[in-house]
Short mmCIF file of C-alpha atoms in Angstrom, two decimals:
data_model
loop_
_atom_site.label_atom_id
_atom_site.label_comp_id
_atom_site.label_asym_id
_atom_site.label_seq_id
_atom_site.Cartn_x
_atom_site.Cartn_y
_atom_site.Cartn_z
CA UNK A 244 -8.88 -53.37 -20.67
CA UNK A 245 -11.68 -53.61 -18.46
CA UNK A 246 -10.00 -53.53 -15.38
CA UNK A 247 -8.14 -50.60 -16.31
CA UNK A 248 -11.35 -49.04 -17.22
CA UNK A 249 -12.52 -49.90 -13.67
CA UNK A 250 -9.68 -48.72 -12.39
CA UNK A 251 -9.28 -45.45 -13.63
CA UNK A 252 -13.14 -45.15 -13.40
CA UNK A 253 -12.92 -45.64 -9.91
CA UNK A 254 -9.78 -42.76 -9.59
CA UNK A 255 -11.88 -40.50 -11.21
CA UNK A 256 -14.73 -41.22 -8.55
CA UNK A 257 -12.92 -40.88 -5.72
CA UNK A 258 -11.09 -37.44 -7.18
CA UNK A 259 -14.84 -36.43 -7.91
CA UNK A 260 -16.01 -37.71 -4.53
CA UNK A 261 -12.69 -35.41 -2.80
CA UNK A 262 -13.77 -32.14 -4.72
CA UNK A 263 -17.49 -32.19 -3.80
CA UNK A 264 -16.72 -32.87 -0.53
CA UNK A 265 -14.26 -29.79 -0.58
CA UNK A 266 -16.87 -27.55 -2.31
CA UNK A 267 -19.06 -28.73 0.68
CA UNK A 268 -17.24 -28.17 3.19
CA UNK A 269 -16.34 -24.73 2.05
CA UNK A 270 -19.45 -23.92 1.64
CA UNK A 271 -20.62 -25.03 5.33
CA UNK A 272 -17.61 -22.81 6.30
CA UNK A 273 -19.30 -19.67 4.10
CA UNK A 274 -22.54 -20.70 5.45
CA UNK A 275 -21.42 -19.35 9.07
CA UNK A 276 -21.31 -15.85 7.91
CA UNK A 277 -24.13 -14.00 8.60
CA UNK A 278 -22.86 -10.73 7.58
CA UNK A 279 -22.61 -8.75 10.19
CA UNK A 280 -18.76 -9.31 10.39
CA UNK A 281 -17.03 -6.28 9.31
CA UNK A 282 -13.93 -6.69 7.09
CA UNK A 283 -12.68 -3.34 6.65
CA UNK A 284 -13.70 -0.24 9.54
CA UNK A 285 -12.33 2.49 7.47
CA UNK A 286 -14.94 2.30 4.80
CA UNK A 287 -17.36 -0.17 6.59
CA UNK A 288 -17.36 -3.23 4.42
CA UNK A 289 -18.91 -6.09 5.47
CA UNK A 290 -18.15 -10.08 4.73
CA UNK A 291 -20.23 -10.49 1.81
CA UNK A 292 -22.84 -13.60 2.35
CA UNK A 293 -21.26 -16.50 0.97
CA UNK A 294 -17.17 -15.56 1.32
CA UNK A 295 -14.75 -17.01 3.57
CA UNK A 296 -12.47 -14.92 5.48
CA UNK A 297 -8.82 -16.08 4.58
CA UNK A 298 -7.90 -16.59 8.56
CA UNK A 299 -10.79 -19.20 8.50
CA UNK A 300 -9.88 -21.00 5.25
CA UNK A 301 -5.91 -21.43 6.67
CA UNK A 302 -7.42 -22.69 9.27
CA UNK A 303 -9.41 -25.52 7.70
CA UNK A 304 -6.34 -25.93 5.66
CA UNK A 305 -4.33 -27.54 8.77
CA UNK A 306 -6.98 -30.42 8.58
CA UNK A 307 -8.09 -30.44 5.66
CA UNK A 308 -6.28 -32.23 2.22
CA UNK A 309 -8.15 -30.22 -0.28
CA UNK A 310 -8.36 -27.16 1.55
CA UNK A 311 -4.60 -27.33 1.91
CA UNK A 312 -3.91 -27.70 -1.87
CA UNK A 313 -6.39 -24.37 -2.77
CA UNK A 314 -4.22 -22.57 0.25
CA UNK A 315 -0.89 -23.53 -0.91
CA UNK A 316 -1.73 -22.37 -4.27
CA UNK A 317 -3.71 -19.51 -3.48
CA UNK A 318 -0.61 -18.31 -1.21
CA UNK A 319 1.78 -19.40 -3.42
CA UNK A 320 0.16 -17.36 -6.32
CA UNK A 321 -0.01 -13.96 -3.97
CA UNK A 322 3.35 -14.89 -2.89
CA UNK A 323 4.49 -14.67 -6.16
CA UNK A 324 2.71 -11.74 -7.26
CA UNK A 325 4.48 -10.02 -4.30
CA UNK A 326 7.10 -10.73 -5.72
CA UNK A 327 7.09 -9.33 -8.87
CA UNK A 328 6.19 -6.08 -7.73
CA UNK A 329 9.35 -5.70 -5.46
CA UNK A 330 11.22 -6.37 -8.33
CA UNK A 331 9.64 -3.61 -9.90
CA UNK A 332 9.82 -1.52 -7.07
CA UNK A 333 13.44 -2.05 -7.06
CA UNK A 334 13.97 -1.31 -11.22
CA UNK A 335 11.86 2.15 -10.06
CA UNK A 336 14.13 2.94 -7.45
CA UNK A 337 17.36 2.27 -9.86
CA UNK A 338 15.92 4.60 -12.39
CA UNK A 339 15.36 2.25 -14.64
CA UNK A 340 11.14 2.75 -15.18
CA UNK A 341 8.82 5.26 -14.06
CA UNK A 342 7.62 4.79 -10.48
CA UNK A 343 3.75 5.60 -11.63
CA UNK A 344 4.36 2.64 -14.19
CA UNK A 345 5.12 0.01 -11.43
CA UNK A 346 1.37 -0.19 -10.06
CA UNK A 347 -0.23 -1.06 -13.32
CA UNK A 348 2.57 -3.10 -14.43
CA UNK A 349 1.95 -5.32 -11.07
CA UNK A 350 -1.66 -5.42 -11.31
CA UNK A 351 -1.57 -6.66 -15.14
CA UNK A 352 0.77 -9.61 -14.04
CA UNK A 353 -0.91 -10.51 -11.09
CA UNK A 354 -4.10 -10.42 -13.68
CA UNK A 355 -2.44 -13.28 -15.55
CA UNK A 356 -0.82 -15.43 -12.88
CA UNK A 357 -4.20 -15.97 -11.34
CA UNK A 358 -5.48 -16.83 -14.22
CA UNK A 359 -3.39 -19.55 -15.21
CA UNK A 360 -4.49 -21.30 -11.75
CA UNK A 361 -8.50 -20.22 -13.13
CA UNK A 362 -8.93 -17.98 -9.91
CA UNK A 363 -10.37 -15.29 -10.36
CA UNK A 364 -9.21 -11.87 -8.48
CA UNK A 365 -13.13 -10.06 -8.03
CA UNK A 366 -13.37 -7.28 -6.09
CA UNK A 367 -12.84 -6.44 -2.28
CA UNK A 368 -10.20 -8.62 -2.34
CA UNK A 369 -12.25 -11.29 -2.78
CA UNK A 370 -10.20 -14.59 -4.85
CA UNK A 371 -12.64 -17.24 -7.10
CA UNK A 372 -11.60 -19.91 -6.68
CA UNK A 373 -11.92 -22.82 -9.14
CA UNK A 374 -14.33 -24.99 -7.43
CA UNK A 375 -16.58 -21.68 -7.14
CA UNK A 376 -15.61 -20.65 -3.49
CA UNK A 377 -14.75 -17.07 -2.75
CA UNK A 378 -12.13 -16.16 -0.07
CA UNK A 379 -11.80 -12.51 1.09
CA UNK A 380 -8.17 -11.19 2.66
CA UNK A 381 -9.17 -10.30 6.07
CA UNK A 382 -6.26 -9.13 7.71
CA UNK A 383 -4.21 -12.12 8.31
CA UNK A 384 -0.48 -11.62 8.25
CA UNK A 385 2.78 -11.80 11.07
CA UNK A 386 4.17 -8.38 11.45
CA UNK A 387 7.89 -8.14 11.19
CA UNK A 388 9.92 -7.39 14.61
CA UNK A 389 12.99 -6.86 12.95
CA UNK A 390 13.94 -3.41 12.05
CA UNK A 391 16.86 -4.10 9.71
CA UNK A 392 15.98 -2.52 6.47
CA UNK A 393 15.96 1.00 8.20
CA UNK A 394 19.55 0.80 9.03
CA UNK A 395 20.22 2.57 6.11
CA UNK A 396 20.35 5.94 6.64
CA UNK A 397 20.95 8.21 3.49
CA UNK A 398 23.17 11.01 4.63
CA UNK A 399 25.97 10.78 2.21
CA UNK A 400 24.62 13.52 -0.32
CA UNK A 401 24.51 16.67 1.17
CA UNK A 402 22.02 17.98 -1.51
CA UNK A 403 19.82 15.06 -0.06
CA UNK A 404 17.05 14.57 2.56
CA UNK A 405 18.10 12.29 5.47
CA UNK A 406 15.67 9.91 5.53
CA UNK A 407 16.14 5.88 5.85
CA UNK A 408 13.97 3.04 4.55
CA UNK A 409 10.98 1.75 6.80
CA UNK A 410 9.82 -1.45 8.13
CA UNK A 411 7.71 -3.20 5.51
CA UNK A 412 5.03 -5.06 7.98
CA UNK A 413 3.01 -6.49 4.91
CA UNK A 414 3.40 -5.77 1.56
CA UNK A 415 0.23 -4.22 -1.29
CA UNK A 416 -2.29 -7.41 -2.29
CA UNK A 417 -1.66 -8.17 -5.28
CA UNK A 418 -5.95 -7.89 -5.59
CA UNK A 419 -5.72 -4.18 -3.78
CA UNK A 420 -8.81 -2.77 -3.62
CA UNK A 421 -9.73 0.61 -1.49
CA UNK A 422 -12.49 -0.43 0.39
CA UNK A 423 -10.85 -3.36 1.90
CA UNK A 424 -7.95 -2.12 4.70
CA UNK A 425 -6.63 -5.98 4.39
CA UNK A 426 -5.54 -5.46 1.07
CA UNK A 427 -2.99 -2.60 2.14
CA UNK A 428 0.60 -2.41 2.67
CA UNK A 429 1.48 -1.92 6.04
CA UNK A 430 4.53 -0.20 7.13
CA UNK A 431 6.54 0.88 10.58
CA UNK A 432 9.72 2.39 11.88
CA UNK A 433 9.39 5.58 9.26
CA UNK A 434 11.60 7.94 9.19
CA UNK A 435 11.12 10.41 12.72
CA UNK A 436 12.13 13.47 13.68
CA UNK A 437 11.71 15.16 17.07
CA UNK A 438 8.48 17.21 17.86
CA UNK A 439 9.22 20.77 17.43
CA UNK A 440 7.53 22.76 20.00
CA UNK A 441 6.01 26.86 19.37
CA UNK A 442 7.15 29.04 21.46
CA UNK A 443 4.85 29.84 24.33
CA UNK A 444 2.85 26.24 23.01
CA UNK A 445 4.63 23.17 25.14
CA UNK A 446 2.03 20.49 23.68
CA UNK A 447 3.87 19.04 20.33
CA UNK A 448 0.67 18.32 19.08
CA UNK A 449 -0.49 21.56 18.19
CA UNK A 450 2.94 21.91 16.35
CA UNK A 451 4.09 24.48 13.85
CA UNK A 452 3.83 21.14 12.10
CA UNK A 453 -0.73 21.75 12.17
CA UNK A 454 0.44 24.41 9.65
CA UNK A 455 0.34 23.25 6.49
CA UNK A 456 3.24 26.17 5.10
CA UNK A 457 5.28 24.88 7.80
CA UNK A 458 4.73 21.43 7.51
CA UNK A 459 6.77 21.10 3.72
CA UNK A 460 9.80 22.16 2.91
CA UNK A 461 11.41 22.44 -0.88
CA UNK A 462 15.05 22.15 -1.41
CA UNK A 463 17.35 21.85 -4.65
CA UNK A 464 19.03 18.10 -5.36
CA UNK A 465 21.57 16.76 -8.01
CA UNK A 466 18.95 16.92 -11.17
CA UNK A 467 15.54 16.57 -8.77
CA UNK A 468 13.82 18.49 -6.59
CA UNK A 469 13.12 17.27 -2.92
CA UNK A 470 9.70 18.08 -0.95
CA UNK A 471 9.48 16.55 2.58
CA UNK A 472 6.51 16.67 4.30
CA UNK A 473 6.65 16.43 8.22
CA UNK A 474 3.19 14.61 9.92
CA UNK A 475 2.29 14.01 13.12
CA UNK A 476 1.31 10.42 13.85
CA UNK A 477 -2.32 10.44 15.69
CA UNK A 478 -3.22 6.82 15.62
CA UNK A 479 -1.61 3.15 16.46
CA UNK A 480 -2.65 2.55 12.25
CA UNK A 481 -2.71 5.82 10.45
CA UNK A 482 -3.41 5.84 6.33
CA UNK A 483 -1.86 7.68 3.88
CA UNK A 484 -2.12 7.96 0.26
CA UNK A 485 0.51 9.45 -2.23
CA UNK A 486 -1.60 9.94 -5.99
CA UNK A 487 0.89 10.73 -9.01
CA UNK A 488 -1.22 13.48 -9.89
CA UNK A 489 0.65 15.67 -7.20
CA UNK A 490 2.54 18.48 -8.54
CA UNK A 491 5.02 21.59 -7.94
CA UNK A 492 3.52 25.09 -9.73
CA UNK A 493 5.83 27.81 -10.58
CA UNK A 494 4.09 30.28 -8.22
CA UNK A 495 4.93 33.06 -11.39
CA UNK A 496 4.92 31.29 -14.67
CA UNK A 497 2.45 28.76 -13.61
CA UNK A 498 4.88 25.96 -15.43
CA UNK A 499 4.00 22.44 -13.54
CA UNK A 500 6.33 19.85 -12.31
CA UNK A 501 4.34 16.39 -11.58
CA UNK A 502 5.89 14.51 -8.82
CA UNK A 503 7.97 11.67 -9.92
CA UNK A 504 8.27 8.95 -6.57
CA UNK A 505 8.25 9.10 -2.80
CA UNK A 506 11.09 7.53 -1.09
CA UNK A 507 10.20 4.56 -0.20
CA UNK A 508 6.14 4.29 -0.23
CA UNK A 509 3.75 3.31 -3.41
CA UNK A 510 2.02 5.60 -5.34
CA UNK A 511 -1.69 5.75 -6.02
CA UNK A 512 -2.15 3.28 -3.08
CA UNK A 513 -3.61 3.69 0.62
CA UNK A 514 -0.88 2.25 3.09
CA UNK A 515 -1.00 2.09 6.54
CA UNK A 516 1.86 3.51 9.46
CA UNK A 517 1.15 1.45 12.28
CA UNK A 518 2.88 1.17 15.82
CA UNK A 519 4.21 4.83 15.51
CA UNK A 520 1.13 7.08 17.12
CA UNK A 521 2.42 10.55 18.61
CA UNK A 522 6.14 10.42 16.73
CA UNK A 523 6.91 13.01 14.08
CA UNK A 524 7.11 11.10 11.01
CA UNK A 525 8.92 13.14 7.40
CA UNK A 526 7.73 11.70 4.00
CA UNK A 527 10.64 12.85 1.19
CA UNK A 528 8.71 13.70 -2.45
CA UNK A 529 10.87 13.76 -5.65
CA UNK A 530 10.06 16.18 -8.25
CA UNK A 531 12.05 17.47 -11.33
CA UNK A 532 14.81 19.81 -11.10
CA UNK A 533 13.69 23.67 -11.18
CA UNK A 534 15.40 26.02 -13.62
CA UNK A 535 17.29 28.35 -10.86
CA UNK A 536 15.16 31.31 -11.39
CA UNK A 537 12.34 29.90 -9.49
CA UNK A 538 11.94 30.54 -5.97
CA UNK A 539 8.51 30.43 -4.89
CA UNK A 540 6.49 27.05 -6.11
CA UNK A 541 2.83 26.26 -5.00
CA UNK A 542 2.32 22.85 -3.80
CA UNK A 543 -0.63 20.80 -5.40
CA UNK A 544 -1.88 17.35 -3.27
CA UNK A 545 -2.85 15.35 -6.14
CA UNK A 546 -6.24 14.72 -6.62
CA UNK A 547 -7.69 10.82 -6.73
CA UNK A 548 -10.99 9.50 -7.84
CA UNK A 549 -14.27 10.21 -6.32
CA UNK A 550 -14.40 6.04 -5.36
CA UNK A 551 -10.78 6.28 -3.99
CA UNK A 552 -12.06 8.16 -1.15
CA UNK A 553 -12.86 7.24 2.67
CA UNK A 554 -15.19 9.06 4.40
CA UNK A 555 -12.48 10.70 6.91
CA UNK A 556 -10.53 11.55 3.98
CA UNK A 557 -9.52 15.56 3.88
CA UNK A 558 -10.22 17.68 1.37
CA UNK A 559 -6.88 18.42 -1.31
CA UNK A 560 -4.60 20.96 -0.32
CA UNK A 561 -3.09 23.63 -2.59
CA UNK A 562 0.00 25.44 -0.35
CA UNK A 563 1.05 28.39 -2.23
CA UNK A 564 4.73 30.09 -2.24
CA UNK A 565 6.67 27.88 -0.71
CA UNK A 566 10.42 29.03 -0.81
CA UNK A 567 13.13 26.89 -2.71
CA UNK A 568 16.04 26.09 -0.79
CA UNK A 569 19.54 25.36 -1.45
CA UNK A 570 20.18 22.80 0.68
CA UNK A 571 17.96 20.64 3.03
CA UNK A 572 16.94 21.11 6.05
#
């Protein structure tokens, strides 16, 4: 009996031994930051005294057993969460739930998953981990090369939009947060059409497109209305932001329509284009169907909280009488 006490006294020791060294280490590794490193440019966050960029703590985890063990599950956990939200992503897409129910729904289980490993998802992206350290996403992730998933063009409904799926680069965090960029989706490859050039105006830049009238178009589907909207691409990464709260208005009866899904893209979440700068990419909204007296409908861009907002973000736009189509353009 006393050996065995010795024994497992002395496992317990060296397991006690193995986590303070791991806290230690971590915290030399937080220790570094002296705050001037900034995490996210769009809104100007800076590393937070005391957090470790996830790009460092991978790399500690290549030579170091503990720091390994908090990566794998850390990654595993996000992994997971990912996951999850594809799937419901995919029950959205198949009608079977509400698109604006599929954001919540993720964040609530990613809630939970996290905390059955006791880390804690704090804010800025920033994960607790259980021996106290805090890691912050900082932008570490492989882009995809492969353009597969937009090989699917959707052209077979002539009451429909062409449009195809993009190139998912990285998917939402499951700890999203607005003022850290990291915690984004990023996509590519979106759907392009060719610049359309104003008469006596050869730069496609300064596009019928730069009117906002111009830039949307409504049409009639099978039970649905379609809005696409047709943006110029500026910038190598390029935000956008879709809120639920968007809406078609019965430019008469003032009757309201809220938007149901986007093809393809989140709602309520800021998500980057990257790689596409200059290209003409088309966005295709999903409304309900309008009763087939209306023919004129005001366009509302939905409206998001005050602490939702980046500084370069424009001002919402209300388009009024826009024509309903018959058919797509």
């Amino acid at each position: 009996m006393k050996t065995n006490f010795s024994m497992t006294k002395n496992i317990w020791t060296m397991a006690l031994c193995a986590t303070i060294c791991f806290a230690e280490s971590m915290k030399s590794l937080a220790s570094d930051n002296n705050n001037d490193q900034v995490i996210s440019w769009q809104s100007g966050l800076k590393l937070p005294q005391g957090v470790i960029p996830m790009s460092s703590f991978k790399k500690q985890a290549e030579n170091d057993v503990q720091a390994r063990e908090a990566y794998e599950e850390l990654t595993t956990r996000i992994a997971k969460s990912k996951a999850y939200r594809q799937k419901l992503m995919t029950r959205a897409n198949n009608g079977k739930m509400k698109h604006k129910k599929v954001e919540p729904k993720a964040a609530k289980y990613a809630k939970k998953l996290f905390k059955r490993a006791d880390i804690t998802l704090e804010k800025d992206g920033i994960y607790r981990l259980p021996n106290g350290s805090r890691v912050i996403e900082d932008g570490d992730y492989s882009p995809l090369t492969e353009a597969a998933s937009s090989s699917s063009v959707l052209k077979n409904l002539s009451d429909k939009p062409e449009n195809h799926a993009p190139v998912m680069e990285r998917d939402k965090s499951p700890n999203y947060t607005v003022p850290n960029e990291n915690t984004w989706p990023v996509f590519t490859n979106v759907y392009r059409l060719k610049p359309q050039i104003v008469p006596g105006n050869p730069n496609p830049r300064y596009s019928f497109y730069n009117h906002l009238n111009n830039r949307y178009y409504v049409s009639r589907g099978k039970d649905c209305t379609y809005v696409t909207e047709t943006h110029q691409i500026y910038w190598d990464w390029h935000w956008f932001s879709f809120p639920s709260t968007m809406k078609l208005i019965d430019s008469e009866s003032g009757k309201e329509y809220m938007l149901r899904y986007v093809e393809h893209f989140p709602l309520d979440t800021k998500l980057w284009i990257h790689g596409q700068s200059g290209e003409f990419v088309r966005f295709v909204y999903v409304f309900p169907p309008l009763p087939e007296e209306v023919t004129k409908v005001d366009l509302v861009d939905g409206f998001v909280k005050l602490s939702d907002r980046l500084s370069n973000s424009g001002s919402p736009q209300y388009i009024e009488e826009l024509d309903v189509h018959e058919k797509p353009q």
